[in-house]
mmCIF file of C-alpha atoms and ligand atoms in Angstrom:
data_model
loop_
_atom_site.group_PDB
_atom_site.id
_atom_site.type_symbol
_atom_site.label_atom_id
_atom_site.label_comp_id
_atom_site.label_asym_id
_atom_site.label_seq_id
_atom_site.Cartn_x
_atom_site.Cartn_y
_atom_site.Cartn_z
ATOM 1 C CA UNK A 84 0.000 0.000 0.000
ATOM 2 C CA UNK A 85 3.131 2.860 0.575
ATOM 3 C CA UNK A 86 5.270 4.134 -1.381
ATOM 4 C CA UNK A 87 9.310 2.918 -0.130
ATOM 5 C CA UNK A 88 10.098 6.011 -1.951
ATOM 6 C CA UNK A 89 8.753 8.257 0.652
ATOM 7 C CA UNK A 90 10.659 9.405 3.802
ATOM 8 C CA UNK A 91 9.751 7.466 6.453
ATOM 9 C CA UNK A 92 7.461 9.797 9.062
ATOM 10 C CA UNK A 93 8.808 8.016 12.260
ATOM 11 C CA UNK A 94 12.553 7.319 13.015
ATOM 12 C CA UNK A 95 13.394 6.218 16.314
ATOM 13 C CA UNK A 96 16.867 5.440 17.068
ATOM 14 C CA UNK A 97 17.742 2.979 20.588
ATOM 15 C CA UNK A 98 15.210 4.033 22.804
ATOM 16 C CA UNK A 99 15.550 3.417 26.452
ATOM 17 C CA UNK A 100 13.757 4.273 29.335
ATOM 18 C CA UNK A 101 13.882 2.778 33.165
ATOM 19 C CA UNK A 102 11.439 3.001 35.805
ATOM 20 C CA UNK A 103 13.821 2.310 38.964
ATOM 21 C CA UNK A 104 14.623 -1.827 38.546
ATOM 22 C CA UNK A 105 12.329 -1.524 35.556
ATOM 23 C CA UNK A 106 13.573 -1.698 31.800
ATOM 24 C CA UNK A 107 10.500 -0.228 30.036
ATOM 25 C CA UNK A 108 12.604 0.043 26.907
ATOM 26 C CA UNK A 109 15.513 -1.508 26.085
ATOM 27 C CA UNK A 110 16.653 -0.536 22.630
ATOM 28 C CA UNK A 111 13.795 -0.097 20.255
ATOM 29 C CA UNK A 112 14.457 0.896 16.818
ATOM 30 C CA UNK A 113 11.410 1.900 14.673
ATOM 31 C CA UNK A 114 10.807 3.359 10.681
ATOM 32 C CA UNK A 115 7.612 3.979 9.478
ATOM 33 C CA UNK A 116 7.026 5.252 6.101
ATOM 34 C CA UNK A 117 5.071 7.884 5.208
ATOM 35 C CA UNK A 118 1.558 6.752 4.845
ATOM 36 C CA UNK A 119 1.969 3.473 6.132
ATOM 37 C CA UNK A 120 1.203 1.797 9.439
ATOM 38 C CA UNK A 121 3.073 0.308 11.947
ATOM 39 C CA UNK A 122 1.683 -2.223 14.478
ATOM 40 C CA UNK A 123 3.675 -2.544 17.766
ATOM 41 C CA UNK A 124 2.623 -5.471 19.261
ATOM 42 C CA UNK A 125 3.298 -6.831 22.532
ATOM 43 C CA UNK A 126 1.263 -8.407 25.901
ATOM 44 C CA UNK A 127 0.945 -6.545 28.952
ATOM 45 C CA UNK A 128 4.096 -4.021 30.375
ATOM 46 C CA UNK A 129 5.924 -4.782 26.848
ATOM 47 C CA UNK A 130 6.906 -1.189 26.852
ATOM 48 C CA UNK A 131 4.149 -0.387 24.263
ATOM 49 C CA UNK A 132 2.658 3.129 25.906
ATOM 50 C CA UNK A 133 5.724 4.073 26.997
ATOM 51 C CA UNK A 134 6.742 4.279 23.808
ATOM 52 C CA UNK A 135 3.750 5.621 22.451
ATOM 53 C CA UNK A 136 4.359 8.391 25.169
ATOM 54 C CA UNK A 137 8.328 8.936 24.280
ATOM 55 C CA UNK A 138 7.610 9.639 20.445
ATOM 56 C CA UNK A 139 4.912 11.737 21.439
ATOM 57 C CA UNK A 140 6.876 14.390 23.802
ATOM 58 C CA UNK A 141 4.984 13.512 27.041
ATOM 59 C CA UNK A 142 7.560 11.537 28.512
ATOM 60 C CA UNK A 143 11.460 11.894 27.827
ATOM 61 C CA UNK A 144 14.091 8.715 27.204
ATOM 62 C CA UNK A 145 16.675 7.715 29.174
ATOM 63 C CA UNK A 146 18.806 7.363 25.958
ATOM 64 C CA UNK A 147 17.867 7.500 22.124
ATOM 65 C CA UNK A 148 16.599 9.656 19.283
ATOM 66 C CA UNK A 149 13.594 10.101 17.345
ATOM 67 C CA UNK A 150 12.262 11.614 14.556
ATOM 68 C CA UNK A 151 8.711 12.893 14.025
ATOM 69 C CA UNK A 152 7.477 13.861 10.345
ATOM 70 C CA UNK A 153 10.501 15.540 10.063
ATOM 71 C CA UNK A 154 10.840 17.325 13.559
ATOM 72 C CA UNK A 155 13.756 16.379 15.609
ATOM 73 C CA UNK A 156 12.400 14.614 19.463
ATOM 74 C CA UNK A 157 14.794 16.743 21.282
ATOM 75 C CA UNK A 158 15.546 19.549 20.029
ATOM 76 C CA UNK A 159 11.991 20.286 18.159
ATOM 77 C CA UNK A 160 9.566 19.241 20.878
ATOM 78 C CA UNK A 161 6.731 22.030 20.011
ATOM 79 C CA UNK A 162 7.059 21.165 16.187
ATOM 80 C CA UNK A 163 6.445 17.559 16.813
ATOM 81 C CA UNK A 164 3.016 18.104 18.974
ATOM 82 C CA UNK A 165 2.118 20.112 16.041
ATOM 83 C CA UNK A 166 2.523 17.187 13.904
ATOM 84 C CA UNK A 167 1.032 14.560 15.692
ATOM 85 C CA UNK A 168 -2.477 13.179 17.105
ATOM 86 C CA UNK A 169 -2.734 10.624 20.170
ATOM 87 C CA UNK A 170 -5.393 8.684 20.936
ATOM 88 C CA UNK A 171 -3.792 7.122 24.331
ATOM 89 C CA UNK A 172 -4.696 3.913 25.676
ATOM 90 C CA UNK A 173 -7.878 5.448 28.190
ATOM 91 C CA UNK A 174 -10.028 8.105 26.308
ATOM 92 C CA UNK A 175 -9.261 11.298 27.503
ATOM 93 C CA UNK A 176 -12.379 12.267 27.241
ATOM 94 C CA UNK A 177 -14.269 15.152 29.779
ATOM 95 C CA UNK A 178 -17.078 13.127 30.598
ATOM 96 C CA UNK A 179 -19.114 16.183 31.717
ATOM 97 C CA UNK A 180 -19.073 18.127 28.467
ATOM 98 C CA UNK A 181 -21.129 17.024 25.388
ATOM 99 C CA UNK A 182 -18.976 15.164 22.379
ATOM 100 C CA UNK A 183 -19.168 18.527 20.758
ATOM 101 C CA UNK A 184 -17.810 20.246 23.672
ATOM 102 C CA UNK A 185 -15.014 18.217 23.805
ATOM 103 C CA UNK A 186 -13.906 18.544 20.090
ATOM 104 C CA UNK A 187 -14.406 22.108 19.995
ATOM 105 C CA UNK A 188 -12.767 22.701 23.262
ATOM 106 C CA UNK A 189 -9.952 20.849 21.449
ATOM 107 C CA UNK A 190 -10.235 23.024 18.205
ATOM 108 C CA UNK A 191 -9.121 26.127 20.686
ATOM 109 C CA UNK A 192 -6.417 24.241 22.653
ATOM 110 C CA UNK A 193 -4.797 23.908 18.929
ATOM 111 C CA UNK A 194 -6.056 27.687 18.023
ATOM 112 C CA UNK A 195 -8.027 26.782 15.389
ATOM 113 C CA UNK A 196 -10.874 29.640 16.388
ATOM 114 C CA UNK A 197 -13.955 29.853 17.489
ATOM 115 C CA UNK A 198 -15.876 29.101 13.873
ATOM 116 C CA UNK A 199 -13.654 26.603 12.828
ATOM 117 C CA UNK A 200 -13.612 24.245 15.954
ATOM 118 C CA UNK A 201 -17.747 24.099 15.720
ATOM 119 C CA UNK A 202 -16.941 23.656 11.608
ATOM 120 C CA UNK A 203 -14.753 20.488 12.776
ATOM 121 C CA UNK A 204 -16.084 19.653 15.494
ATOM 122 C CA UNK A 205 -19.382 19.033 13.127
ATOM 123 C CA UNK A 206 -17.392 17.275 10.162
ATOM 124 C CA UNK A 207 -15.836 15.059 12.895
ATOM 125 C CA UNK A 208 -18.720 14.221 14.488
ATOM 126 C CA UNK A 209 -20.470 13.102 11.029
ATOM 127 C CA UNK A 210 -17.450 11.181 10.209
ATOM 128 C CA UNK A 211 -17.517 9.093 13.617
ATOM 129 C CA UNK A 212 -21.234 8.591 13.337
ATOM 130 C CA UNK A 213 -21.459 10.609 16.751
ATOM 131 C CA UNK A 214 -24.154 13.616 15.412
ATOM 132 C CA UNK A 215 -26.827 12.100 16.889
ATOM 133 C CA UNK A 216 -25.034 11.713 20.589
ATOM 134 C CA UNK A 217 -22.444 14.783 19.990
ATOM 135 C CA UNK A 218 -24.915 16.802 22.581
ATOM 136 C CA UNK A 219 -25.286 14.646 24.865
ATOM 137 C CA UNK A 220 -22.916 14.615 28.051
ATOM 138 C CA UNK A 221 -20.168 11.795 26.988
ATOM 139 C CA UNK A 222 -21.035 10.286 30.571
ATOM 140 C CA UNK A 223 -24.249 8.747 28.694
ATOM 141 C CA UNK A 224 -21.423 7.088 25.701
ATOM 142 C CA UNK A 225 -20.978 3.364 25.426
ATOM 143 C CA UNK A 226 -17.063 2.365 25.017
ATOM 144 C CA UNK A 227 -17.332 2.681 21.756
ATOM 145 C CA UNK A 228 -18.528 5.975 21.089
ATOM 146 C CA UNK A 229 -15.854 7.413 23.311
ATOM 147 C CA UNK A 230 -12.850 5.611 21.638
ATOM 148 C CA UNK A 231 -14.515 7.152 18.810
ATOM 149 C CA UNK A 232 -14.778 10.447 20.066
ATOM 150 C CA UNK A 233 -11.192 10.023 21.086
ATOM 151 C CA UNK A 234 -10.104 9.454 17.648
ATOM 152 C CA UNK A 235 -11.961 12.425 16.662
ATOM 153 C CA UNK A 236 -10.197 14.314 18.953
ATOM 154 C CA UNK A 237 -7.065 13.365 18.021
ATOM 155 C CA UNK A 238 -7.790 14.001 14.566
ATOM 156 C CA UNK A 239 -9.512 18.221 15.020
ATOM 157 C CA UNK A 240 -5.969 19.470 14.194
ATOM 158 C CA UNK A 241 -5.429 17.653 10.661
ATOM 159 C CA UNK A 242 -2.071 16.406 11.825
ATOM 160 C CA UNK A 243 -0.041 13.703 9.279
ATOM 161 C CA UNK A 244 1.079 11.188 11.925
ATOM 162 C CA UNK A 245 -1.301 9.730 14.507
ATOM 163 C CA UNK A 246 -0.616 7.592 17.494
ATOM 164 C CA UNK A 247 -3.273 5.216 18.373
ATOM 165 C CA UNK A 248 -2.545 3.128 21.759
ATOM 166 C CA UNK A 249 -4.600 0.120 21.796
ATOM 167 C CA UNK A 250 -7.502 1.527 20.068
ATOM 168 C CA UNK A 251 -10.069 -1.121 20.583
ATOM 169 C CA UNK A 252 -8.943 -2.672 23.919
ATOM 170 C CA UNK A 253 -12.501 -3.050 26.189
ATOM 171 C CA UNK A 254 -14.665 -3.348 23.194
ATOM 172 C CA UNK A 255 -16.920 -5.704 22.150
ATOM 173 C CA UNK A 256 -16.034 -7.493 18.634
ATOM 174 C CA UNK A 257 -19.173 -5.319 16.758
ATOM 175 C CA UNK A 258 -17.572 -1.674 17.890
ATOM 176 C CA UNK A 259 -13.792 -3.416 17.284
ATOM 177 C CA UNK A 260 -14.716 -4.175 13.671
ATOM 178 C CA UNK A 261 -16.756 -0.516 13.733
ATOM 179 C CA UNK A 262 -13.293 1.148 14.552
ATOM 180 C CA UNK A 263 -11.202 -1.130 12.009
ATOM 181 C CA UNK A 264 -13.671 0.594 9.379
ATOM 182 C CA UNK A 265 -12.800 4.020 10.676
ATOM 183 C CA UNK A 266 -9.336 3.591 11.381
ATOM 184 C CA UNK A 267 -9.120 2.055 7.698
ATOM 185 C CA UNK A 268 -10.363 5.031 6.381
ATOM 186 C CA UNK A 269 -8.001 7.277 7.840
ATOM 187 C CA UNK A 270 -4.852 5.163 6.421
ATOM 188 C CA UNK A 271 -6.682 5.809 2.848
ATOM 189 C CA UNK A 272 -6.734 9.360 3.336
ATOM 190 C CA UNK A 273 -2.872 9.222 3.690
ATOM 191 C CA UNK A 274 -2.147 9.386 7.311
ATOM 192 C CA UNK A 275 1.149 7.444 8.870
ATOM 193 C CA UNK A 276 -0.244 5.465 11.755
ATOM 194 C CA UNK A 277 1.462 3.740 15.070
ATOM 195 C CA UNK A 278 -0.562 2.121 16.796
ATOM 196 C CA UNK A 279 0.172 -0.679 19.737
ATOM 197 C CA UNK A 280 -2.375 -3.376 19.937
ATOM 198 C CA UNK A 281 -2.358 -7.125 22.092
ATOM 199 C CA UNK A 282 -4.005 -8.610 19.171
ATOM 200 C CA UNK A 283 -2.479 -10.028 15.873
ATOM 201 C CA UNK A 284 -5.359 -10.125 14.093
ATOM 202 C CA UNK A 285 -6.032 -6.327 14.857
ATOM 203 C CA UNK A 286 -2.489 -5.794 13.813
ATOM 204 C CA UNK A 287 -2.931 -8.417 11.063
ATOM 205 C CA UNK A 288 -6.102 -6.020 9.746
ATOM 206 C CA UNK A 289 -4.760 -3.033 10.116
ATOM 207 C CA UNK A 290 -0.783 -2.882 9.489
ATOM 208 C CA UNK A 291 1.619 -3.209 6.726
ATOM 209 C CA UNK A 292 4.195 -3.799 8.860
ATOM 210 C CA UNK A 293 4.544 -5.117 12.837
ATOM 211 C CA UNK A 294 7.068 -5.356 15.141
ATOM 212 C CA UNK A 295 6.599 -7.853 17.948
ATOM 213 C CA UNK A 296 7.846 -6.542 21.324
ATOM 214 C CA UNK A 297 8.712 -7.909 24.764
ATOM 215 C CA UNK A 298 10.329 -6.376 27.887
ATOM 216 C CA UNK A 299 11.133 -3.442 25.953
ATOM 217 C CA UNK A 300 12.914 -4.861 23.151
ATOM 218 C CA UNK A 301 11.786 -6.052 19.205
ATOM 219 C CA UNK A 302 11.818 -9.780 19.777
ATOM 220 C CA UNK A 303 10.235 -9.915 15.751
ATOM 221 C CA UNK A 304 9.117 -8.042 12.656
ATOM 222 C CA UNK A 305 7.748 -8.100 9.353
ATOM 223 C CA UNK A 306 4.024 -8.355 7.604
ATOM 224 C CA UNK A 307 1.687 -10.160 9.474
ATOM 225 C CA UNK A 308 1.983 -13.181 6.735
ATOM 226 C CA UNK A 309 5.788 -13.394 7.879
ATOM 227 C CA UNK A 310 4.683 -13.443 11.277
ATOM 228 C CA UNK A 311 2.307 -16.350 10.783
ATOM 229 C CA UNK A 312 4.439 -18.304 8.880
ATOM 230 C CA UNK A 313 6.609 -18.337 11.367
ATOM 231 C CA UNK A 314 4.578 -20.009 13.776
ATOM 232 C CA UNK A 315 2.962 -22.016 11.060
ATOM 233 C CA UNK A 316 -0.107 -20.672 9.790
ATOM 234 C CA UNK A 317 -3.761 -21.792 9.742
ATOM 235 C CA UNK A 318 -4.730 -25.263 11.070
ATOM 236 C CA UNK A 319 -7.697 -27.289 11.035
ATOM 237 C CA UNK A 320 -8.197 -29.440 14.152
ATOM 238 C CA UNK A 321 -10.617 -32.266 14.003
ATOM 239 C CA UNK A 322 -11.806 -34.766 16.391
ATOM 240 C CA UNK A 323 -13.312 -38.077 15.278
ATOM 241 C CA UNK A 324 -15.821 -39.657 17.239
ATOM 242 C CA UNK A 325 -14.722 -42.986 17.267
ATOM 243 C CA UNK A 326 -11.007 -43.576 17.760
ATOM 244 C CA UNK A 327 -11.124 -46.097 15.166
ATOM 245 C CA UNK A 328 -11.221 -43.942 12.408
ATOM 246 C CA UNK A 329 -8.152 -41.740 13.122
ATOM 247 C CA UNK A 330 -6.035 -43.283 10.335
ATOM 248 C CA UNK A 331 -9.199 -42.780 7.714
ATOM 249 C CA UNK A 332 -9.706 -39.061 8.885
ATOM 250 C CA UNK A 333 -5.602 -38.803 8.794
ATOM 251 C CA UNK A 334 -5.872 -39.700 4.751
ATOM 252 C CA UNK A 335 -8.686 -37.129 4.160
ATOM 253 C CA UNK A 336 -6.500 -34.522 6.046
ATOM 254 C CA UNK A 337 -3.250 -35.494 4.194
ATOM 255 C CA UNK A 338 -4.835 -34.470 0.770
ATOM 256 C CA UNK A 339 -4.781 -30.872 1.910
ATOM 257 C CA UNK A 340 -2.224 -30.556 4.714
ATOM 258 C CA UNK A 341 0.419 -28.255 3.625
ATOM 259 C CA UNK A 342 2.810 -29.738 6.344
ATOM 260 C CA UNK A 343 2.882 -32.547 8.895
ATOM 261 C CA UNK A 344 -0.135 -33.352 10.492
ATOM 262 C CA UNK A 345 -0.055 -34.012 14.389
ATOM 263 C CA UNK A 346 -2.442 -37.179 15.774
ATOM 264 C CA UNK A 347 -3.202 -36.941 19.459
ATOM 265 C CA UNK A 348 -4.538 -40.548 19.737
ATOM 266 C CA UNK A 349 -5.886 -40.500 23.742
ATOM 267 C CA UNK A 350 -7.637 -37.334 22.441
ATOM 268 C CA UNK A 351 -8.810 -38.395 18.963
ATOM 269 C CA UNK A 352 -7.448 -35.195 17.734
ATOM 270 C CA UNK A 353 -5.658 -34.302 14.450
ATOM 271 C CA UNK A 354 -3.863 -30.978 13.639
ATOM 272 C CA UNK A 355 -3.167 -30.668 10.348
ATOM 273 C CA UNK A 356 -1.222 -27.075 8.607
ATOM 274 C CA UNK A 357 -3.506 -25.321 5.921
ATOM 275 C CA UNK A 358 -3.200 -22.602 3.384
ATOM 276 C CA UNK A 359 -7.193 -21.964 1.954
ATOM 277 C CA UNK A 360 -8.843 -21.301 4.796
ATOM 278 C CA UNK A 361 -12.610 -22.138 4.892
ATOM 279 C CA UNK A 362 -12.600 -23.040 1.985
ATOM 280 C CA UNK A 363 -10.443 -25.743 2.241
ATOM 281 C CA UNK A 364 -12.289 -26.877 5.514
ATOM 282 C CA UNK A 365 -15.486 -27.132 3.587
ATOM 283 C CA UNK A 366 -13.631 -29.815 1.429
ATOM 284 C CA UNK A 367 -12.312 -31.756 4.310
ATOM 285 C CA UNK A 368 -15.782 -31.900 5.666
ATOM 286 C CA UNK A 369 -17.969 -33.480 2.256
ATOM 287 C CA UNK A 370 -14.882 -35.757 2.183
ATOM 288 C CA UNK A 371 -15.255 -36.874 5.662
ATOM 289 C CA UNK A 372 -19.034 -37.082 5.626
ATOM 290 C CA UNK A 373 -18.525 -39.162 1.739
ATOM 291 C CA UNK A 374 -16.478 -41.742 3.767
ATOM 292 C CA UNK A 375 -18.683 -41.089 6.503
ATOM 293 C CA UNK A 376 -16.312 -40.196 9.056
ATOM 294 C CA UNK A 377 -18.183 -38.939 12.329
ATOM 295 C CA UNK A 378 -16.196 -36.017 13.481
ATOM 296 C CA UNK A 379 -17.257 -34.624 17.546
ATOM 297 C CA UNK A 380 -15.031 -31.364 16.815
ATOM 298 C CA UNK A 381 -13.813 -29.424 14.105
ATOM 299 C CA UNK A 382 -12.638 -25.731 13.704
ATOM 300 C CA UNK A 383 -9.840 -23.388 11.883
ATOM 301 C CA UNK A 384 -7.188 -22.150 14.369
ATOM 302 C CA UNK A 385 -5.192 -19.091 13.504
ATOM 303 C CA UNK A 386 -2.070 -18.141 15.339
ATOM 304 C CA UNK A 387 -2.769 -15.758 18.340
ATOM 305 C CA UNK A 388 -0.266 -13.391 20.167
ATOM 306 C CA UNK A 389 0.108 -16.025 21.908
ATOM 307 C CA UNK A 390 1.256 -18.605 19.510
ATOM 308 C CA UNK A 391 3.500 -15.893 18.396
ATOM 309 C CA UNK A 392 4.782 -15.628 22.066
ATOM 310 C CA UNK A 393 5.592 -19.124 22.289
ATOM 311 C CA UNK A 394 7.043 -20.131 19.259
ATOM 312 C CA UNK A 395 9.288 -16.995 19.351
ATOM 313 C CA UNK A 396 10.624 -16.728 23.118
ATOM 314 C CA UNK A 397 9.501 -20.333 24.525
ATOM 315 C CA UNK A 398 7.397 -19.002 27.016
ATOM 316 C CA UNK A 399 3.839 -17.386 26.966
ATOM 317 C CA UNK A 400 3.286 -14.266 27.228
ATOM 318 C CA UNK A 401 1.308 -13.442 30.711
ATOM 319 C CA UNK A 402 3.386 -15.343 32.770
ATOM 320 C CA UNK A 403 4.518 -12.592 35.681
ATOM 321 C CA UNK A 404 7.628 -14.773 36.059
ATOM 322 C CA UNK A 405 8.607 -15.778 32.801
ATOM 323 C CA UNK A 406 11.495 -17.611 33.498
ATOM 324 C CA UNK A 407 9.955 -20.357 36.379
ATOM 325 C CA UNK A 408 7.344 -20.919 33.234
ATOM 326 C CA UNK A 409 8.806 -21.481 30.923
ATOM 327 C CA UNK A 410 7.856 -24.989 28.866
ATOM 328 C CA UNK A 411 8.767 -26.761 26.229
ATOM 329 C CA UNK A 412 5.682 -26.193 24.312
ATOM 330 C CA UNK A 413 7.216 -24.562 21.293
ATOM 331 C CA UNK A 414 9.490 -27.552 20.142
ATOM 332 C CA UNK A 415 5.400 -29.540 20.564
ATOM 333 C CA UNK A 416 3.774 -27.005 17.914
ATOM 334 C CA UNK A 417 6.409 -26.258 15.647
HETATM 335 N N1 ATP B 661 5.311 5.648 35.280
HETATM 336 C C1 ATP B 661 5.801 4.426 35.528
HETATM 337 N N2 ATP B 661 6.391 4.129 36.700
HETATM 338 C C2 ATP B 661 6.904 2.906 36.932
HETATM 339 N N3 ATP B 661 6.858 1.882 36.061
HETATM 340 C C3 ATP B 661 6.282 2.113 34.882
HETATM 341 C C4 ATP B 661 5.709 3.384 34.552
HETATM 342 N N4 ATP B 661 5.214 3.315 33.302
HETATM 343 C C5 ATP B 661 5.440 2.054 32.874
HETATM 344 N N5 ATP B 661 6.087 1.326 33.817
HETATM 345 C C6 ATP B 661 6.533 -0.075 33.682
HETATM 346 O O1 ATP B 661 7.211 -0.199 32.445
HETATM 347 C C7 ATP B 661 6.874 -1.407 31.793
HETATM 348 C C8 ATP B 661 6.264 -1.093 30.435
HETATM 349 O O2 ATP B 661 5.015 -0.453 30.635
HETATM 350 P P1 ATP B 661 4.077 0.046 29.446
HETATM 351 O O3 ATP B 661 2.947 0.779 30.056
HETATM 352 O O4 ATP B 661 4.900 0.777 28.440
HETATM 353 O O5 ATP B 661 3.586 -1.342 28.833
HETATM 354 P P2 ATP B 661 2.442 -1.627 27.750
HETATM 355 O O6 ATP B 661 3.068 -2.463 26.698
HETATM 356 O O7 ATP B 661 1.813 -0.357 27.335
HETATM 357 O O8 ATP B 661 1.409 -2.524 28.577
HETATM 358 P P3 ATP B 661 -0.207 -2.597 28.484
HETATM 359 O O9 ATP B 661 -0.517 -3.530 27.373
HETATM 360 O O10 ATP B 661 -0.593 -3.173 29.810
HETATM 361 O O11 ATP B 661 -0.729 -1.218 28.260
HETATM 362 C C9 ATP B 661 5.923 -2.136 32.729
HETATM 363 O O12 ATP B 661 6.670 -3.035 33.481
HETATM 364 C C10 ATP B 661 5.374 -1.026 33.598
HETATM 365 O O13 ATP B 661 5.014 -1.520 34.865
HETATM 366 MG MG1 MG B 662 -0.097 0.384 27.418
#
């Protein structure tokens, strides 16, 4: 979708930051093209919003450089808030004003004047499908509307490069997919995007690029197809109702596996690799059912965070002490 001709919007050169013991960041290098986006992904205490909050001025590194469309961290600090939009992680929303309140209030914190905050404040509230609620007290909003009216915010000042920190943590999968759509739209308009997420199929919808990061650090990066491959794709997993029919149901799944298919015999279970999707799930099940196969279970697994997590450090990700966790499980799913 960019253009690697352009000049990449955000630079950041080994960034570090402690909080007393702990390493927030430990290194991170980041490029982001101009009118791309980049997905930082990462579990809980990764380092994610503190980097969100180092590349947008409201919290200086320990060590490191950065450049924002153009304007140097440092030495440039006003030039690169005037460049920027942040949706954080919590709306920053005033919950007493109306959604129009808060954008035009906004419009005059950047100076935009008195007509053209209500102008934008309107425009923005059409966009985000918020006219019918923008007068009513945000207080009265569902999650969704205020991570939309935080977007909105973010967005009253025009500015190139946005910052969205888990955008659709908290909501349901119906306002998720809503904010995909919007967020979608934005990209098409030519924005450059950063925005941290726990989920690689958010990431996986949304980015052209990711970088996978743990205890402050890149631990992986690429397209969300490079990710995946790494940890091996889609999978069907089937169980047959009666163990005697494992081998039969192994042959059906052979014709399509893409890899080596794993048998779990106490279980009944079969794993078998995939490239196709539903589409090649709908074939394994008329060929079952043809031979008459009973299956109890069937489904399409797509690698999670998680997956990602464990095939790439050996240990999952939420484990507060990842070191007296850590398994063997990787060497299993590989
Ligand atoms: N102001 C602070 N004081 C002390 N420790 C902090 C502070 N901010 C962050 N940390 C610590 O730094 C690490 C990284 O935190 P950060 O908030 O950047 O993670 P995150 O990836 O955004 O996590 P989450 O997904 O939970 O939002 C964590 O261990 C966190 O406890
Ligand atoms: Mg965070």
């Amino acid at each position: 979708m960019h253009q690697t001709t352009a000049a990449p919007a955000i630079v950041a050169t080994g960034l570090r930051k402690r909080f007393g013991d702990v390493v927030a960041l430990d290194g991170l290098d980041l490029t982001v093209p101009e009118g791309s986006v980049l997905g930082l992904l990462g579990p809980n205490g990764a380092g994610k919003t503190t980097a969100v909050s180092i590349l947008t001025t409201l919290l200086e590194p320990d060590e490191g450089s950065a450049t924002i469309a153009g304007a140097d961290l440092r030495t440039q600090p006003g030039e690169v808030r005037r460049r920027i939009g942040l949706s954080g992680q919590f709306a920053a929303v005033d919950e007493v004003l109306t959604g129009r309140e808060n954008l035009v209030m906004i419009g005059r914190l950047y100076r935009l004047g008195r007509t053209r905050s209500k102008q934008r404040a309107a425009e923005l509230l059409e966009r985000f499908d918020l006219s019918d609620a923008g007068d009513r007290p945000v207080k009265t909003y569902s999650g969704g509307m205020r991570r939309r009216l935080d977007l909105a915010g973010a967005l009253v000042a025009e500015p190139p490069v946005l910052f969205l920190d888990e955008p659709t943590t908290g909501l349901d999968p119906r306002s998720r997919i809503e904010l995909w759509g919007v967020i979608r739209e934005l990209v098409s308009r030519g924005a450059t995007l950063l925005l941290t997420t726990q989920y690689l199929e958010e990431a996986d919808q949304l980015a052209d690029d990711i970088v996978v990061i743990d205890h402050g650090r890149a631990i992986a990066s690429g397209t969300a197809d490079q990710l995946k491959a790494q940890v091996g794709g889609e999978r069907i997993e089937l169980v047959v109702a009666d163990a005697a029919r494992l081998d039969d149901a192994h042959q059906v799944l052979a014709a399509h596996a893409t890899g080596d298919i794993e048998v779990q015999v106490p279980a009944r279970a079969l794993q078998a690799p995939i490239d196709g999707g539903v589409d090649v799930l709908t074939d394994v099940l008329q060929e079952l059912r043809h031979r008459q196969i009973e299956i109890s279970d069937v489904g399409i697994r797509r690698p999670t965070l998680d997956d990602v997590f464990l095939t790439l450090t050996g240990h999952v990700a939420e484990e507060p002490d990842d070191d007296a966790q850590r398994t063997d499980r990787a060497e299993v799913t590989a």
